[in-house]
Amino acid sequence: MSADPGEDDATRRTKAHLISTTLPSAARVADYLYGGQTNFESDRRAARALAAVAPVVADIAPAIRAFQRRVLRFLVTEAGIRQFVDIGTGLPLVGSTHEVAQSLVPECRIVYVDNDPMVLIHARALMKSAPGGSVGYVDADVRDSA
């Protein structure tokens, strides 16, 4: 499955220029909270400020990952689901939807949806499908109902 069908290289380059390292990004703040390496000082500052007013934030990221793994394991092994749409993907981390699902059944098909240009750049570069399965990426915003 190709990423962003019909999107040309000029459009991709334009979107890449929208990435700001001085303003925090929700995806990069989450990446920092998950222990990832794809974040900047502005993101780390925002995450620390959030944790200062809501210390439970530090416990949320690992709980979400554990829940996601349990749900995927159930859906793939017990319910027989083989196709997934991951909306608001965030930056790729170990244990992403396709990694978990395809580790159980390599033929699983996953489509990631996000509107953050940095997320899409990383998704194209890092997310590879298991043989027999499929991984795709869509540049879209869930808030855009048109």
Tab-separated table of C-alpha atoms in Angstrom:
chain	number	residue	atom	x	y	z
A	1	MET	CA	0.000	0.000	0.000
A	2	SER	CA	1.570	3.301	-0.981
A	3	ALA	CA	1.791	6.314	1.249
A	4	ASP	CA	-0.363	9.289	0.335
A	5	PRO	CA	-1.326	8.301	-3.204
A	6	GLY	CA	-1.165	11.229	-5.574
A	7	GLU	CA	0.951	13.352	-3.296
A	8	ASP	CA	3.990	14.591	-5.202
A	9	ASP	CA	7.495	15.247	-3.884
A	10	ALA	CA	6.980	19.037	-3.910
A	11	THR	CA	3.958	18.689	-1.609
A	12	ARG	CA	5.925	16.434	0.725
A	13	ARG	CA	8.824	18.917	0.839
A	14	THR	CA	6.391	21.755	1.602
A	15	LYS	CA	4.881	19.787	4.485
A	16	ALA	CA	8.349	18.990	5.826
A	17	HIS	CA	8.986	22.735	6.072
A	18	LEU	CA	5.996	23.003	8.430
A	19	ILE	CA	7.958	21.182	11.142
A	20	SER	CA	8.918	23.605	13.900
A	21	THR	CA	11.511	22.692	16.494
A	22	THR	CA	10.697	25.748	18.620
A	23	LEU	CA	6.997	25.012	19.150
A	24	PRO	CA	5.920	21.827	20.911
A	25	SER	CA	4.111	19.185	18.909
A	26	ALA	CA	1.602	16.815	20.496
A	27	ALA	CA	3.232	13.854	18.738
A	28	ARG	CA	6.726	14.801	19.925
A	29	VAL	CA	5.536	15.512	23.499
A	30	ALA	CA	3.972	12.053	23.530
A	31	ASP	CA	7.187	10.622	22.080
A	32	TYR	CA	9.119	12.139	24.990
A	33	LEU	CA	6.625	10.757	27.514
A	34	TYR	CA	6.934	7.307	25.896
A	35	GLY	CA	10.719	7.506	26.236
A	36	GLY	CA	11.347	8.072	22.536
A	37	GLN	CA	14.182	10.047	20.982
A	38	THR	CA	12.278	12.024	18.336
A	39	ASN	CA	11.605	15.230	20.236
A	40	PHE	CA	13.100	18.658	20.783
A	41	GLU	CA	13.690	20.873	23.803
A	42	SER	CA	10.365	22.675	23.235
A	43	ASP	CA	8.576	19.311	23.448
A	44	ARG	CA	10.486	18.250	26.565
A	45	ARG	CA	9.687	21.581	28.256
A	46	ALA	CA	5.988	21.160	27.465
A	47	ALA	CA	5.998	17.579	28.788
A	48	ARG	CA	7.759	18.612	31.998
A	49	ALA	CA	5.282	21.481	32.487
A	50	LEU	CA	2.388	19.081	31.983
A	51	ALA	CA	3.890	16.575	34.435
A	52	ALA	CA	4.418	19.350	36.978
A	53	VAL	CA	0.684	20.081	37.157
A	54	ALA	CA	-0.455	16.487	36.538
A	55	PRO	CA	2.196	14.041	37.788
A	56	VAL	CA	0.069	11.064	36.727
A	57	VAL	CA	1.055	11.887	33.131
A	58	ALA	CA	4.268	9.903	33.641
A	59	ASP	CA	2.201	6.754	34.313
A	60	ILE	CA	-0.180	7.184	31.389
A	61	ALA	CA	2.196	6.431	28.493
A	62	PRO	CA	3.267	2.946	29.674
A	63	ALA	CA	-0.334	2.121	30.622
A	64	ILE	CA	-1.548	3.069	27.139
A	65	ARG	CA	1.118	0.894	25.482
A	66	ALA	CA	0.275	-2.092	27.691
A	67	PHE	CA	-3.449	-1.653	26.974
A	68	GLN	CA	-2.802	-1.365	23.231
A	69	ARG	CA	-0.793	-4.605	23.222
A	70	ARG	CA	-3.502	-6.476	25.165
A	71	VAL	CA	-6.259	-5.218	22.862
A	72	LEU	CA	-4.316	-6.050	19.704
A	73	ARG	CA	-3.454	-9.520	20.998
A	74	PHE	CA	-7.137	-10.181	21.727
A	75	LEU	CA	-8.382	-8.760	18.426
A	76	VAL	CA	-5.864	-10.705	16.349
A	77	THR	CA	-5.756	-14.037	18.193
A	78	GLU	CA	-9.246	-14.294	19.665
A	79	ALA	CA	-11.496	-12.182	17.421
A	80	GLY	CA	-9.703	-12.909	14.139
A	81	ILE	CA	-9.392	-9.249	13.110
A	82	ARG	CA	-6.774	-8.697	10.399
A	83	GLN	CA	-7.294	-5.047	9.391
A	84	PHE	CA	-6.674	-2.012	11.595
A	85	VAL	CA	-6.868	1.771	11.276
A	86	ASP	CA	-4.637	3.608	13.758
A	87	ILE	CA	-5.905	7.195	13.990
A	88	GLY	CA	-3.588	9.775	15.530
A	89	THR	CA	-0.638	7.483	15.078
A	90	GLY	CA	2.072	9.582	16.670
A	91	LEU	CA	5.739	8.952	16.099
A	92	PRO	CA	6.778	5.355	15.469
A	93	LEU	CA	7.968	3.510	18.575
A	94	VAL	CA	8.822	-0.093	19.285
A	95	GLY	CA	5.549	-1.930	19.686
A	96	SER	CA	3.569	0.055	17.126
A	97	THR	CA	0.240	-1.352	15.952
A	98	HIS	CA	1.667	-3.096	12.880
A	99	GLU	CA	4.565	-4.613	14.820
A	100	VAL	CA	2.300	-6.133	17.453
A	101	ALA	CA	-0.419	-7.303	15.045
A	102	GLN	CA	1.985	-8.681	12.439
A	103	SER	CA	4.096	-10.428	15.082
A	104	LEU	CA	0.972	-12.476	15.809
A	105	VAL	CA	-0.319	-12.838	12.236
A	106	PRO	CA	2.020	-11.479	9.547
A	107	GLU	CA	-0.849	-11.016	7.045
A	108	CYS	CA	-2.449	-8.215	9.104
A	109	ARG	CA	-3.075	-4.957	7.268
A	110	ILE	CA	-2.675	-1.627	9.068
A	111	VAL	CA	-3.346	1.938	7.934
A	112	TYR	CA	-1.926	4.765	10.028
A	113	VAL	CA	-3.620	8.168	9.940
A	114	ASP	CA	-2.027	11.393	11.186
A	115	ASN	CA	-1.688	14.997	10.079
A	116	ASP	CA	1.663	15.838	11.689
A	117	PRO	CA	4.297	16.205	8.931
A	118	MET	CA	7.051	14.794	11.154
A	119	VAL	CA	4.959	11.726	11.965
A	120	LEU	CA	4.359	11.077	8.268
A	121	ILE	CA	8.045	11.479	7.384
A	122	HIS	CA	9.025	8.996	10.073
A	123	ALA	CA	6.217	6.620	9.158
A	124	ARG	CA	7.364	6.464	5.549
A	125	ALA	CA	10.966	5.859	6.592
A	126	LEU	CA	10.563	3.453	9.502
A	127	MET	CA	7.348	1.484	9.297
A	128	LYS	CA	7.812	-1.614	7.185
A	129	SER	CA	5.312	-4.408	6.790
A	130	ALA	CA	5.899	-8.054	7.516
A	131	PRO	CA	5.903	-10.236	4.383
A	132	GLY	CA	2.314	-10.979	3.402
A	133	GLY	CA	0.937	-8.041	5.382
A	134	SER	CA	0.505	-4.418	4.512
A	135	VAL	CA	1.220	-1.058	6.150
A	136	GLY	CA	-0.108	2.211	4.742
A	137	TYR	CA	-0.124	5.857	5.766
A	138	VAL	CA	-2.709	8.577	5.236
A	139	ASP	CA	-2.114	12.280	5.774
A	140	ALA	CA	-5.431	13.341	7.308
A	141	ASP	CA	-6.894	15.136	10.296
A	142	VAL	CA	-9.696	13.395	12.200
A	143	ARG	CA	-11.155	16.843	12.938
A	144	ASP	CA	-11.647	17.500	9.214
A	145	SER	CA	-15.079	16.077	8.431
A	146	ALA	CA	-15.076	17.184	4.792
